[in-house]
Short mmCIF file of C-alpha atoms in Angstrom, two decimals:
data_model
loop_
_atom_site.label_atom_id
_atom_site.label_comp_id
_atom_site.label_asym_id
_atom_site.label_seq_id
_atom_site.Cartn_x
_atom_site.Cartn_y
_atom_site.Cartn_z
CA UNK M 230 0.00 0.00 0.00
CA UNK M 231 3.08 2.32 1.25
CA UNK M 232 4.64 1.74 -2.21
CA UNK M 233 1.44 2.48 -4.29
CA UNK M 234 0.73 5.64 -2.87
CA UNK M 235 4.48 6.64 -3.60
CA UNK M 236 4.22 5.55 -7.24
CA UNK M 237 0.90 7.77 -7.46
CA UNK M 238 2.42 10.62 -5.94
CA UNK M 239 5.93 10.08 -8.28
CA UNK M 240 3.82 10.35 -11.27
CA UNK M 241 1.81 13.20 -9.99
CA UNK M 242 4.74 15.08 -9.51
CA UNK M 243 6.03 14.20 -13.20
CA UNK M 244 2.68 15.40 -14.65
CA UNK M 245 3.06 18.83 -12.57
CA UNK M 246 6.41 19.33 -13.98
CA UNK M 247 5.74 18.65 -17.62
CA UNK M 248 2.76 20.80 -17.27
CA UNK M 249 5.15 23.70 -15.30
CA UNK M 250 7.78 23.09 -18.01
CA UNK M 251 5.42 23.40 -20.84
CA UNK M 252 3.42 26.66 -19.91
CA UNK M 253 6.20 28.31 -17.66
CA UNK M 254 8.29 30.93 -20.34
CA UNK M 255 10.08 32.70 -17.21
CA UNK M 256 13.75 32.90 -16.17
CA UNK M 257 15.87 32.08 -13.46
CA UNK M 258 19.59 34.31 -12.95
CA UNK M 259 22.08 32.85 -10.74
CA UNK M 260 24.50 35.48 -9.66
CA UNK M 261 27.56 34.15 -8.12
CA UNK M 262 30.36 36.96 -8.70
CA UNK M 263 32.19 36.89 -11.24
CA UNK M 264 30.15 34.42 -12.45
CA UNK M 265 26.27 34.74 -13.81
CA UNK M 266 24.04 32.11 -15.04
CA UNK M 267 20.74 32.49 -16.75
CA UNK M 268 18.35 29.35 -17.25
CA UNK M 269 14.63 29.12 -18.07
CA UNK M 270 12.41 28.40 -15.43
CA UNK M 271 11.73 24.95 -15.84
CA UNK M 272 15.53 24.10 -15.91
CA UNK M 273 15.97 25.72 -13.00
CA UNK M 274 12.53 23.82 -11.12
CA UNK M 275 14.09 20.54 -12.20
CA UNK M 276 17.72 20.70 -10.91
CA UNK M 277 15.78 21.85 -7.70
CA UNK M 278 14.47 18.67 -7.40
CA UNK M 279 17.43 16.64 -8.71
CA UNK M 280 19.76 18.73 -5.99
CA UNK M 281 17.10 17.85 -3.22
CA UNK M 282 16.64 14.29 -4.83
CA UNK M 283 20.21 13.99 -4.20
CA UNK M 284 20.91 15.91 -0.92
CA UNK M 285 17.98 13.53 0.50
CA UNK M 286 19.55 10.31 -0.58
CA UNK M 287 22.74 11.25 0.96
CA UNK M 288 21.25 11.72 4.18
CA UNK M 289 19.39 8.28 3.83
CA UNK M 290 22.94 6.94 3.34
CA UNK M 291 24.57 8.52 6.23
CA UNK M 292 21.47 7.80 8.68
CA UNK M 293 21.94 4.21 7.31
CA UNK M 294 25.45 3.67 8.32
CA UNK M 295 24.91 5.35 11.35
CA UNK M 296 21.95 3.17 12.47
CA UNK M 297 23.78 0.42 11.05
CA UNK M 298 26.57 1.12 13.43
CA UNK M 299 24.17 1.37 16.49
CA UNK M 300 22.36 -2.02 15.41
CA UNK M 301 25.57 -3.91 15.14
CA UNK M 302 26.39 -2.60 18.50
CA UNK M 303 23.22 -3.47 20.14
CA UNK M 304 23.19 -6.95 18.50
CA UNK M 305 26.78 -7.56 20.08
CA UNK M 306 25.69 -6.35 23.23
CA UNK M 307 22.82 -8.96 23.18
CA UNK M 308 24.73 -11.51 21.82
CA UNK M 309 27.74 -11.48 24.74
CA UNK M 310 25.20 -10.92 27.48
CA UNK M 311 23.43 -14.27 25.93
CA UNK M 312 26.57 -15.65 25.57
CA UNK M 313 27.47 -14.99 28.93
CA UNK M 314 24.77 -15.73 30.63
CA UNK M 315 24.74 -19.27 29.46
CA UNK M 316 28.54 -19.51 30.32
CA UNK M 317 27.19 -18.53 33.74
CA UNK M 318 24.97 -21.51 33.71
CA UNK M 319 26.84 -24.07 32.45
CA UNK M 320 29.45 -23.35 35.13
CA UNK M 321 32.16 -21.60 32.43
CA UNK M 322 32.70 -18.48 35.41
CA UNK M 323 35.27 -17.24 33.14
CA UNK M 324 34.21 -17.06 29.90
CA UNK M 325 31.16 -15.58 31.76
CA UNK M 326 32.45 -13.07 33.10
CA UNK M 327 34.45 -12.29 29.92
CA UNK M 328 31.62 -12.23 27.75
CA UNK M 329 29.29 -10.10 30.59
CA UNK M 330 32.01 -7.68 31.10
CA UNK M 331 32.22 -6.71 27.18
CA UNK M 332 28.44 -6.52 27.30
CA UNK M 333 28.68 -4.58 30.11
CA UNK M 334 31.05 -2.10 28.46
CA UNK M 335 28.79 -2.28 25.08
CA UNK M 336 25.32 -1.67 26.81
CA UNK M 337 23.56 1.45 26.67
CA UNK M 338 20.68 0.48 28.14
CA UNK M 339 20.12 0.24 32.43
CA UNK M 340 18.38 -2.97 32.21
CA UNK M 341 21.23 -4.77 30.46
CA UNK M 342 23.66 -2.76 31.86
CA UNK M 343 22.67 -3.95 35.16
CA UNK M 344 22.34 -7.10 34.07
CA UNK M 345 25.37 -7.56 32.45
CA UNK M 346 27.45 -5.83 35.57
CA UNK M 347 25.62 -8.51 37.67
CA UNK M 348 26.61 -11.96 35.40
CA UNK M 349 30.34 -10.46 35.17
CA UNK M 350 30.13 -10.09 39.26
CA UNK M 351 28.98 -13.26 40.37
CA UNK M 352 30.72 -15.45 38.01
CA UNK M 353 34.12 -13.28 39.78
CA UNK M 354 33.02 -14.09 43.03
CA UNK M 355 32.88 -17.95 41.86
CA UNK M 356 36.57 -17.20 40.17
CA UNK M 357 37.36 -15.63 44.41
CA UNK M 358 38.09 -12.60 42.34
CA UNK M 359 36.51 -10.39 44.87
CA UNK M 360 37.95 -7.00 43.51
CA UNK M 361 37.11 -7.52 40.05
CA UNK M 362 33.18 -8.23 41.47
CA UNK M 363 33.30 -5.49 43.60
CA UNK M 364 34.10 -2.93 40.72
CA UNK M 365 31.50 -4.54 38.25
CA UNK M 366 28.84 -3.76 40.40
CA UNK M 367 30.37 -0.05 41.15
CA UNK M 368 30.59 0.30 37.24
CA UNK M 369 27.00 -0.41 36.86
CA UNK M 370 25.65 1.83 39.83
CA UNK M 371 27.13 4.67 38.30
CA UNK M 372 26.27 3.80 34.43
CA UNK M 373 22.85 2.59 35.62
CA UNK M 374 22.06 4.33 38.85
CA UNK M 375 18.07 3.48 37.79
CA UNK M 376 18.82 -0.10 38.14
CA UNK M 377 21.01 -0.10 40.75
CA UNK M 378 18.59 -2.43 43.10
CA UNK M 379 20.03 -5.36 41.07
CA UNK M 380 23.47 -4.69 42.00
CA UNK M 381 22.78 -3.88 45.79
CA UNK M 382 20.58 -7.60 45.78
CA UNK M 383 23.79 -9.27 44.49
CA UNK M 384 26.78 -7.60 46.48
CA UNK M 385 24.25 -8.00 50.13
CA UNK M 386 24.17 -11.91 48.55
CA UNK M 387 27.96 -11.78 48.29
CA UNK M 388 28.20 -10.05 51.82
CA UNK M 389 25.98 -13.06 53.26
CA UNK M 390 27.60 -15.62 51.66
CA UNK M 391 30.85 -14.21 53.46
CA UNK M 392 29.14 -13.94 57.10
CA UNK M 393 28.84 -10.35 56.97
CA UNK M 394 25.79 -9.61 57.93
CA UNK M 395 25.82 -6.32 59.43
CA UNK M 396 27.00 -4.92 56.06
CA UNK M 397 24.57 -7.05 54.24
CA UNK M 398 21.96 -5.13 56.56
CA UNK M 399 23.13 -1.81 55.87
CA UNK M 400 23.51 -2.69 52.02
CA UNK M 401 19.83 -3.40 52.27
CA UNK M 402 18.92 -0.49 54.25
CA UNK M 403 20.02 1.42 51.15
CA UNK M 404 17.89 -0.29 48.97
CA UNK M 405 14.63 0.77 51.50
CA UNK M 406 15.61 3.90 51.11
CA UNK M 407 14.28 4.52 48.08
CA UNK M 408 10.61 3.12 49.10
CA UNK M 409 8.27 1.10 47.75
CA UNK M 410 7.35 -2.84 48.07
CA UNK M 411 10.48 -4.51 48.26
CA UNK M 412 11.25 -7.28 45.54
CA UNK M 413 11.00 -10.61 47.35
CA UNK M 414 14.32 -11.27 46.96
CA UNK M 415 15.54 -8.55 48.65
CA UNK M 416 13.67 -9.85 52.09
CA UNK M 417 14.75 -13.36 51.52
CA UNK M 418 18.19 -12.39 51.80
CA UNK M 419 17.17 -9.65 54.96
CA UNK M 420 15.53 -12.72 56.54
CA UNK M 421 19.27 -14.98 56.29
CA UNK M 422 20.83 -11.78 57.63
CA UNK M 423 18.81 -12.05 60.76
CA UNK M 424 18.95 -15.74 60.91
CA UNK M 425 22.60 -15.34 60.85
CA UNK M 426 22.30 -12.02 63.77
CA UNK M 427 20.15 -14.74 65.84
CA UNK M 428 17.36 -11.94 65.43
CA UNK M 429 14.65 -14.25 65.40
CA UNK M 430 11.98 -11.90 66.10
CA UNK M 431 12.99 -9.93 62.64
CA UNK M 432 13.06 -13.07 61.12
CA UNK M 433 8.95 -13.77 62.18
CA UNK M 434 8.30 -10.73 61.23
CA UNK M 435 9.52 -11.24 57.91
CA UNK M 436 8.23 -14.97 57.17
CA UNK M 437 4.27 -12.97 57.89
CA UNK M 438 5.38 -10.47 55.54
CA UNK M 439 7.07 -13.31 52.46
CA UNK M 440 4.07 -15.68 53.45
CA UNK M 441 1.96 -12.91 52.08
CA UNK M 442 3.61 -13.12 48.61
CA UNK M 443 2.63 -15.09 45.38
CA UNK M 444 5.84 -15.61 44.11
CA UNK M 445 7.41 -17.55 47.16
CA UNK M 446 7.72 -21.06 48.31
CA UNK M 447 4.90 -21.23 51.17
CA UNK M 448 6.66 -24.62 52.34
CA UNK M 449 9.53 -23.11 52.72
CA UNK M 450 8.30 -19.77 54.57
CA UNK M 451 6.49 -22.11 56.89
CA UNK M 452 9.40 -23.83 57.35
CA UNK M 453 11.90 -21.08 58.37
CA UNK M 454 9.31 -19.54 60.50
CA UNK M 455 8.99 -22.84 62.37
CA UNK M 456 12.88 -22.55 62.73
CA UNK M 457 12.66 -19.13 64.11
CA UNK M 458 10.00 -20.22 67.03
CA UNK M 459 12.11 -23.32 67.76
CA UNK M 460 15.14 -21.26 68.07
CA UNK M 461 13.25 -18.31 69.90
CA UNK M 462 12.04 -20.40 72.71
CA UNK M 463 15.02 -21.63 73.30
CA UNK M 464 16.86 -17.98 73.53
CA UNK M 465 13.99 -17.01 76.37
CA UNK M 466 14.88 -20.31 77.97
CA UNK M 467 17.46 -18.16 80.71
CA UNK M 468 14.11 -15.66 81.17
CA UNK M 469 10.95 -16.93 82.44
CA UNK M 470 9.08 -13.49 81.94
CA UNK M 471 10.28 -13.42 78.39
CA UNK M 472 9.60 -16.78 77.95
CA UNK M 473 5.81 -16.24 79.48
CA UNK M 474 5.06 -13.61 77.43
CA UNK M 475 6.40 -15.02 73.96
CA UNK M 476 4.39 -18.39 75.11
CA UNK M 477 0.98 -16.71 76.32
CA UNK M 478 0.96 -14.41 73.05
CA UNK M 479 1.38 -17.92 70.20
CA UNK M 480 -1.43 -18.88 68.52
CA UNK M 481 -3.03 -21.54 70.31
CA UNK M 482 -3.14 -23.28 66.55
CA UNK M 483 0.78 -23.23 66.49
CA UNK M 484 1.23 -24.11 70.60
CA UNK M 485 -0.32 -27.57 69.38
CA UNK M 486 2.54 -28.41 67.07
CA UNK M 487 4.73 -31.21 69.18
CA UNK M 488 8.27 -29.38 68.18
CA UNK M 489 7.25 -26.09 69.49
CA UNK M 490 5.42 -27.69 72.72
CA UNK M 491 8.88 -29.77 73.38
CA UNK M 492 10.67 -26.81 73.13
CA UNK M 493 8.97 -24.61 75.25
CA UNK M 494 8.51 -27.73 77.97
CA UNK M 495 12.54 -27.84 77.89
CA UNK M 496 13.31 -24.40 78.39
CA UNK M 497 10.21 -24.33 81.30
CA UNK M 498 12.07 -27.08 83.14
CA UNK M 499 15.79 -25.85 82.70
CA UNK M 500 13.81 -22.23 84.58
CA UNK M 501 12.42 -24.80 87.16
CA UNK M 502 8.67 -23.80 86.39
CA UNK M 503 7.29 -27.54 86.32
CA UNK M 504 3.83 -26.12 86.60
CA UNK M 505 4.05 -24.46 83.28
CA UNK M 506 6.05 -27.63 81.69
CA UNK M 507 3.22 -30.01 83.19
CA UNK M 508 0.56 -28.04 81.67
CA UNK M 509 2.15 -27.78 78.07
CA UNK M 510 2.42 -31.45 78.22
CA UNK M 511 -1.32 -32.38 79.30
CA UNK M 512 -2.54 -29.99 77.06
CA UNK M 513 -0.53 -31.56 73.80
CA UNK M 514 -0.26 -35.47 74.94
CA UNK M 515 -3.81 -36.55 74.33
CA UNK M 516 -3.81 -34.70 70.81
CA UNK M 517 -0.48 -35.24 69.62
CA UNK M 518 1.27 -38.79 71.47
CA UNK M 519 4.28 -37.15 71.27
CA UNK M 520 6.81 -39.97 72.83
CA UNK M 521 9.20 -36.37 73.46
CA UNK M 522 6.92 -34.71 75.61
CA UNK M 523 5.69 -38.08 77.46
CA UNK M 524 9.47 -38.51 78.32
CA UNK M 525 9.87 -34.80 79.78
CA UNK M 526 6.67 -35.41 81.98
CA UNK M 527 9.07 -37.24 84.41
CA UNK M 528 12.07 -34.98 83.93
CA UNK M 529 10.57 -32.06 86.04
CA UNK M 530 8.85 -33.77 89.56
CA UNK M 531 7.51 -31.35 91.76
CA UNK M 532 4.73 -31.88 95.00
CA UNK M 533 2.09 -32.86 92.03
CA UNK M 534 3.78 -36.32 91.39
CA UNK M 535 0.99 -37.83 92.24
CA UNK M 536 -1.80 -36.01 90.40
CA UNK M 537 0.90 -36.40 87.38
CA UNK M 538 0.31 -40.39 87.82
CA UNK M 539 -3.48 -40.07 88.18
CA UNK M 540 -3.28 -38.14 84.80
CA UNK M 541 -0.70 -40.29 83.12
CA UNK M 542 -2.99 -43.79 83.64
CA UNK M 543 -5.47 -41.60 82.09
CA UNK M 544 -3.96 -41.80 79.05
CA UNK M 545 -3.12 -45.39 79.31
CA UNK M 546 -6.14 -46.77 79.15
CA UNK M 547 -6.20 -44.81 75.42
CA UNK M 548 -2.57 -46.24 74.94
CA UNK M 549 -1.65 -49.44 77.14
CA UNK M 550 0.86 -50.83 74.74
CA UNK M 551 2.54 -47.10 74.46
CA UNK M 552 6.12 -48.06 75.95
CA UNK M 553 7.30 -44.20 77.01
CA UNK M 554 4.23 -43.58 78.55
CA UNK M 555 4.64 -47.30 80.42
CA UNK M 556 8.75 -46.30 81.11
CA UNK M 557 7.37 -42.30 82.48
CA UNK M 558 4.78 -43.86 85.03
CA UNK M 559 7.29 -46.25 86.41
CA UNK M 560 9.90 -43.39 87.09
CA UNK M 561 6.67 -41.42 88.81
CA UNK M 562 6.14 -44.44 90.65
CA UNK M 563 9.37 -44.59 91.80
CA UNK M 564 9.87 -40.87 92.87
CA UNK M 565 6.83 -41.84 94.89
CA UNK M 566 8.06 -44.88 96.37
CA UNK M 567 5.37 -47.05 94.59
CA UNK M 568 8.11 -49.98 94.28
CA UNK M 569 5.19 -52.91 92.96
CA UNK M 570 3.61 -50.59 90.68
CA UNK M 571 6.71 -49.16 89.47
CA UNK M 572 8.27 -52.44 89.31
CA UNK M 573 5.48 -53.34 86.92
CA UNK M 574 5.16 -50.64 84.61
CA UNK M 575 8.75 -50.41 84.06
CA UNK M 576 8.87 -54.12 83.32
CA UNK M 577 5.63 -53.79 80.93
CA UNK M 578 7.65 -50.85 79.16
CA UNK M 579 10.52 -53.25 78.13
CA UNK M 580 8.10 -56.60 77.37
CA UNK M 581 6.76 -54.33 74.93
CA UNK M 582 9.45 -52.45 73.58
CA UNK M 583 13.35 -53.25 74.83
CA UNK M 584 15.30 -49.99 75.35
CA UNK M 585 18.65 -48.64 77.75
CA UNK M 586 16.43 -46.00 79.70
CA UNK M 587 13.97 -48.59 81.25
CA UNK M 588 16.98 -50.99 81.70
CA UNK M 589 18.61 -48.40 83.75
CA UNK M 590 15.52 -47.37 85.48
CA UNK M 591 14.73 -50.75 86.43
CA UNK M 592 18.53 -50.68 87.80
CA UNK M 593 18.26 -47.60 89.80
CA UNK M 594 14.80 -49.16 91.71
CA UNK M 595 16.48 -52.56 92.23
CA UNK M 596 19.50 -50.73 94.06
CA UNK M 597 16.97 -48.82 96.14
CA UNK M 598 15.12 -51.77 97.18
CA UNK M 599 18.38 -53.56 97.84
CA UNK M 600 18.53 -56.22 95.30
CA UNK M 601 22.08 -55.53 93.74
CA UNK M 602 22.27 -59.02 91.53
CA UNK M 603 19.48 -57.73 89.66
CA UNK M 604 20.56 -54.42 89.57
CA UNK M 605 23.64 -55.57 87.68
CA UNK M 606 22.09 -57.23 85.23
CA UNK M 607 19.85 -54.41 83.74
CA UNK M 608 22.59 -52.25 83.89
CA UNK M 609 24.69 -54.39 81.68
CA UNK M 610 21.35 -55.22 79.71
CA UNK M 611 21.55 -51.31 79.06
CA UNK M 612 24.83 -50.70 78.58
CA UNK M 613 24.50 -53.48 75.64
CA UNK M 614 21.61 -51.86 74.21
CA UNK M 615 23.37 -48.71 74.39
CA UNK M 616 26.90 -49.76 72.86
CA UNK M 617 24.89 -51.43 69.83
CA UNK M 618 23.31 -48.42 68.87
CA UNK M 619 26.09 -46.34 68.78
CA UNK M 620 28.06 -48.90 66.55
#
């Protein structure tokens, strides 16, 4: 369509001319001292158009080679970056960064620029060539300041990666800054720096924030905030007010999970509060049979020893074959001085599941009640049991 309506307006302009050229009787003088030249009007009307026919074409040509020059360049540019980018991949660091760094140097653009400044980095700090990464991503902050959230992701990476985390911090306190939602990324890596600063409150905070987000693994969130409680409870587990108040304030959802109710039980007996440790347990036990937690219902023994029995044969009756729960009566019975009905629960334990702790319980009783031949024997019975599993 484009090259009909030229041809109609080529011949238009022919048929204007002729017509010009044919009725047109005037003159045209060219004074140029010393020179003059006189031509007819239509001579002079056509080498108008042949001189701006000519002076057009020229410009055509040196737009072309121009714009050829700037294509070749960007097509360079795409094709190292490429290039290098699949080096990067394939594990080829150096020809990687080679090939990024000439893109780098080529680019015009921010995007590839920053980009291109980022490949060249990493695949340095894969080569240990920590200068040479520092100064790629220096290059492309100043080329590329727009962009520059790319580089500051990568170099609070590299900081991480080195165990630097209060620079990785300030790196990404930089990158706030500027506002805005943060890219994901960017709180992934804030959330290993505070992993690494044992800041396990930040890091919470910042699985709510990433659980929020499309783009991220929710397993994995879930995960790392299950990590931070684990390793929160047991920071609090030298302050019982701290402890109380991080403990009162979980969601009663998340106090049912077995992990998190071992934890806290462990770091309520190492602050003596048995009280506190009992009731975790009796609240989880009948929902979860967590063998853990039946275990630690003997390990803190307080005046309630023998309410703790009353509500440990509770559960029995829903579990009589359940051999911790068996092995944790017998050592209640035994703080107690129930010697028979220790005797027998700690025996029941081992008929239905052999094992070193109710070996050396039954041990410890026998010595109390004076019978040192059969004390003997379950302590060698549990020393075996003990030796095999460590070989």
């Amino acid at each position: 369509m484009k090259l009909i309506l030229w041809l109609l307006a080529l011949f238009t302009a022919a048929v204007a001319v002729t017509l010009a050229a044919k009725y047109t009787t005037g003159h045209v003088l060219l004074v140029m001292p010393p020179y003059e030249q006189k031509l007819s009007l239509d001579h002079f009307i056509i080498g108008l158009i042949a001189v701006f026919f000519v002076f057009y074409m020229l410009v055509r040509l040196v737009l072309g080679i121009f714009g050829f020059s700037q294509r070749h360049r960007h097509k360079k540019t795409d094709v190292m970056l490429l290039t290098g980018l699949k080096a990067y991949f394939e594990g080829d660091y150096a020809r990687a960064q080679k090939n990024a760094a000439t893109a780098l140097k080529l680019a015009d653009a921010p995007i590839v620029t920053a980009i291109s400044a980022v490949i060249a980095a990493r695949s340095a700090n894969e080569l240990d060539e920590t200068k040479a990464r520092d100064q790629y991503l220096v290059t492309a902050v100043n080329k590329a300041p727009s962009e520059k959230s790319l580089c500051l992701i990568a170099k609070t990476d590299f900081l991480l990666n080195d165990g630097l985390y209060k620079e990785a911090l300030e790196t990404l306190q930089s990158l706030y800054a500027k506002g805005g939602l943060q890219p994901s990324s960017a709180l992934q890596l804030e959330l290993k720096a505070q992993q690494q600063a044992k800041n396990w409150d930040a890091v919470l905070e910042l699985t709510d924030v990433l659980a929020k987000r499309q783009s991220i693994n929710k397993i994995l969130v879930k995960k790392l905030r299950h990590d931070a409680q684990m390793e929160s409870i047991r920071s609090k587990a030298s302050d019982l007010q701290s402890l109380d108040q991080y403990w009162q304030h979980m969601p009663p959802l998340e106090k049912m999970d077995s992990k998190l109710a071992v934890a806290a039980t462990r770091a309520y007996i190492a602050l003596g509060n048995c009280t506190t440790a009992h009731q975790i347990i009796e609240q989880n036990v009948p929902i979860t049979w967590d063998n853990e937690l039946i275990e630690l219902y003997a390990e803190c023994l307080d005046y309630h020893v023998n309410r703790q029995i009353e509500c440990a044969e509770v559960w029995l009756r829903s579990h009589p074959n359940n051999a911790q729960l068996l092995l944790t009566l017998g050592k209640l019975c035994t703080h107690c001085e129930l010697w028979g009905k220790a005797q027998n629960y700690l025996e029941a334990s081992l008929s239905v599941e052999p094992g070193q702790k109710a070996h050396f319980a039954l041990a410890q009783l026998n010595e109390k009640l004076g019978k040192r031949e059969f004390a003997m024997d379950h302590y060698n019975k549990g020393l075996e049991l003990t030796l095999k599993q460590l070989s």
